Amino acid sequence: MQISRLTQQIQFIIEIDKLKQILRQTLLTDGSRQENSAEHSWHLAIMAVVLAEYAPEGVDLSRAIKMLLIHDLVEIDAGDTFCYDVQGNESNQEREAQAALRLFGLLPADQASELRSVWEEFETLQTPTAKFAAALDRIQPLLHNQQTQGGTWRIHSVTRDQVMKRVAPVETGTPELWSFVQQLIEDCIAAGYLKDAPASTPAK
């Protein structure tokens, strides 16, 4: 018997509830606990609405919001890989591709194709919309680390160079916010929340 369209859609809706169980390294702004990936996605979608005026020409805001809501669904299967975990990120792309195949495959074919396309657009970062969405994805953890006086930066001994590399997509994704990001990082260094450089290795 053929599964009905609605049944497939409901199965997908129930399945993605698991995103609420995926913990990220980022702390809530009050430092009380780690945020989960569903909270992160919701926060980014709201940011896209509030910061829409800083989106460059060519950005499709509705599509950007859709990207931000679904971009981390693959973590249900692949888990959240810390952005500064070099080894973990080596296999992350393959794990997430397999997760996308399974999760979006729960939907009716037309919706599966549409959402997979949106997810892949975000991953490849070639369009103004994807670049804007990715920029917001970099800014949000930055704000959380600033609000928690270094948060995960301190826990994992993250340095300025690492953060600058991580937030680089902001410069092209939303140029109007680049100076704000740069100043925020400088303020965090001045406050002692972020290391300016790695500690030197003692001579042997």
XYZ file of C-alpha atoms in Angstrom:
204
model
C 0.000 0.000 0.000
C 1.341 3.436 -0.977
C 2.183 5.754 1.891
C 0.108 8.905 1.666
C 1.674 12.312 1.172
C 0.425 13.520 4.551
C 1.792 10.431 6.296
C 5.249 11.125 4.872
C 5.071 14.772 5.922
C 4.015 13.880 9.464
C 6.795 11.291 9.715
C 9.316 13.968 8.762
C 7.882 16.458 11.259
C 8.119 13.896 14.061
C 11.640 12.846 13.051
C 13.087 16.367 13.093
C 12.036 16.775 16.736
C 15.274 14.880 17.418
C 17.219 18.041 16.545
C 16.251 19.333 19.987
C 18.456 16.602 21.477
C 21.601 17.639 19.601
C 23.779 19.788 21.837
C 26.181 22.363 20.432
C 29.353 23.615 22.078
C 27.896 27.148 22.234
C 26.476 28.172 25.603
C 23.234 30.082 26.075
C 23.873 33.758 26.666
C 23.292 33.310 30.405
C 25.906 30.535 30.450
C 23.490 28.119 32.128
C 23.823 25.299 29.582
C 24.707 24.392 26.010
C 22.214 25.366 23.339
C 20.725 22.682 21.153
C 20.718 22.775 17.363
C 16.991 23.460 17.109
C 17.390 26.549 19.307
C 20.341 27.624 17.178
C 18.337 27.300 13.951
C 15.401 29.227 15.395
C 17.719 31.996 16.596
C 19.306 32.324 13.145
C 15.917 32.509 11.423
C 14.903 35.368 13.711
C 18.239 37.075 13.014
C 17.526 36.902 9.286
C 14.231 38.701 9.844
C 15.640 41.365 12.178
C 18.842 41.971 10.197
C 17.230 41.783 6.751
C 18.179 45.389 5.984
C 21.857 44.349 5.976
C 21.353 41.651 3.349
C 23.204 42.464 0.108
C 21.431 42.835 -3.212
C 20.293 39.528 -4.641
C 19.443 37.875 -1.326
C 16.126 36.015 -1.230
C 15.144 36.525 2.408
C 12.428 33.862 2.439
C 14.856 31.297 1.048
C 17.547 32.376 3.530
C 15.152 31.770 6.418
C 14.308 28.357 4.976
C 18.041 27.583 4.766
C 18.648 28.559 8.345
C 15.757 26.456 9.595
C 16.914 23.300 7.826
C 20.702 23.676 7.525
C 21.460 21.675 10.673
C 18.775 18.982 10.365
C 21.501 16.613 9.168
C 22.975 16.737 12.673
C 20.188 14.390 13.763
C 22.262 11.625 12.162
C 25.686 13.226 11.804
C 25.858 14.961 15.180
C 27.211 18.464 15.770
C 30.896 18.760 14.927
C 32.637 21.605 16.759
C 33.789 24.114 14.154
C 37.343 24.106 15.574
C 37.600 20.290 15.593
C 39.929 19.739 12.620
C 39.855 15.946 12.758
C 36.092 15.732 13.204
C 35.461 18.034 10.262
C 37.452 15.797 7.905
C 34.604 13.264 7.753
C 31.778 15.681 8.454
C 30.833 16.379 4.837
C 30.318 12.712 4.018
C 28.332 12.057 7.210
C 26.068 15.023 6.579
C 25.456 14.051 2.947
C 24.261 10.616 4.064
C 22.068 12.218 6.712
C 20.518 14.577 4.148
C 19.710 11.642 1.902
C 17.860 9.827 4.682
C 16.111 12.757 6.358
C 14.871 14.628 3.297
C 14.023 11.240 1.790
C 11.278 10.890 4.390
C 9.311 13.591 2.562
C 7.255 13.316 -0.640
C 9.592 13.454 -3.641
C 8.867 17.069 -4.607
C 9.470 18.413 -1.099
C 12.501 16.159 -0.624
C 14.024 17.578 -3.798
C 13.236 21.173 -2.841
C 14.651 21.001 0.686
C 17.706 19.019 -0.430
C 18.348 21.749 -3.003
C 18.071 24.485 -0.361
C 20.405 22.563 1.962
C 22.979 22.013 -0.788
C 22.839 25.689 -1.760
C 23.702 26.614 1.827
C 26.540 24.078 1.925
C 28.182 25.245 -1.303
C 28.008 28.981 -0.434
C 27.869 30.182 -4.024
C 24.766 32.414 -4.005
C 24.190 35.753 -2.227
C 21.391 34.079 -0.239
C 23.612 31.254 0.991
C 26.431 33.669 1.821
C 24.076 35.856 3.855
C 22.708 32.839 5.731
C 26.222 31.570 6.417
C 27.266 34.997 7.704
C 24.482 34.939 10.278
C 25.522 31.402 11.224
C 28.971 32.805 12.067
C 27.733 35.885 13.923
C 25.377 34.125 16.348
C 28.035 32.039 18.189
C 30.242 35.129 18.279
C 27.523 37.008 20.162
C 27.072 34.088 22.563
C 30.789 33.922 23.326
C 30.886 37.655 23.925
C 27.898 37.458 26.255
C 29.396 34.531 28.217
C 32.770 36.268 28.649
C 34.567 33.893 26.353
C 32.307 30.852 26.769
C 33.531 28.068 24.513
C 36.576 30.086 23.440
C 37.989 29.744 26.936
C 36.947 26.113 27.340
C 38.716 25.112 24.120
C 41.560 27.689 24.170
C 40.418 29.236 20.893
C 42.548 32.071 19.521
C 41.886 35.219 17.542
C 43.283 33.708 14.330
C 40.862 30.790 14.586
C 37.897 33.087 15.171
C 38.873 35.425 12.325
C 39.074 32.473 9.952
C 35.716 31.220 11.162
C 33.898 34.556 10.713
C 35.517 35.386 7.354
C 32.284 34.618 5.418
C 30.650 37.635 7.098
C 32.777 39.989 4.997
C 31.133 38.868 1.763
C 27.857 37.545 3.164
C 26.824 40.811 4.795
C 29.539 43.451 4.260
C 27.668 46.091 6.256
C 28.109 43.994 9.408
C 31.795 43.184 8.877
C 33.106 46.215 10.792
C 30.749 45.364 13.678
C 32.144 41.821 13.806
C 35.738 43.026 13.680
C 35.136 45.500 16.497
C 33.349 42.879 18.602
C 36.355 40.579 18.319
C 38.738 43.382 19.274
C 36.560 44.201 22.283
C 36.586 40.539 23.351
C 40.381 40.435 23.143
C 40.669 43.637 25.168
C 38.318 42.206 27.793
C 40.332 38.990 28.035
C 37.581 36.793 26.617
C 39.652 35.688 23.608
C 43.349 34.939 23.263
C 45.158 37.204 20.822
C 47.618 34.433 19.868
C 48.474 30.887 20.928
C 50.723 30.552 23.911
C 54.365 30.165 22.900
C 55.959 26.717 23.297
C 58.688 26.686 25.934
C 62.172 26.082 24.544
C 63.587 22.629 25.168
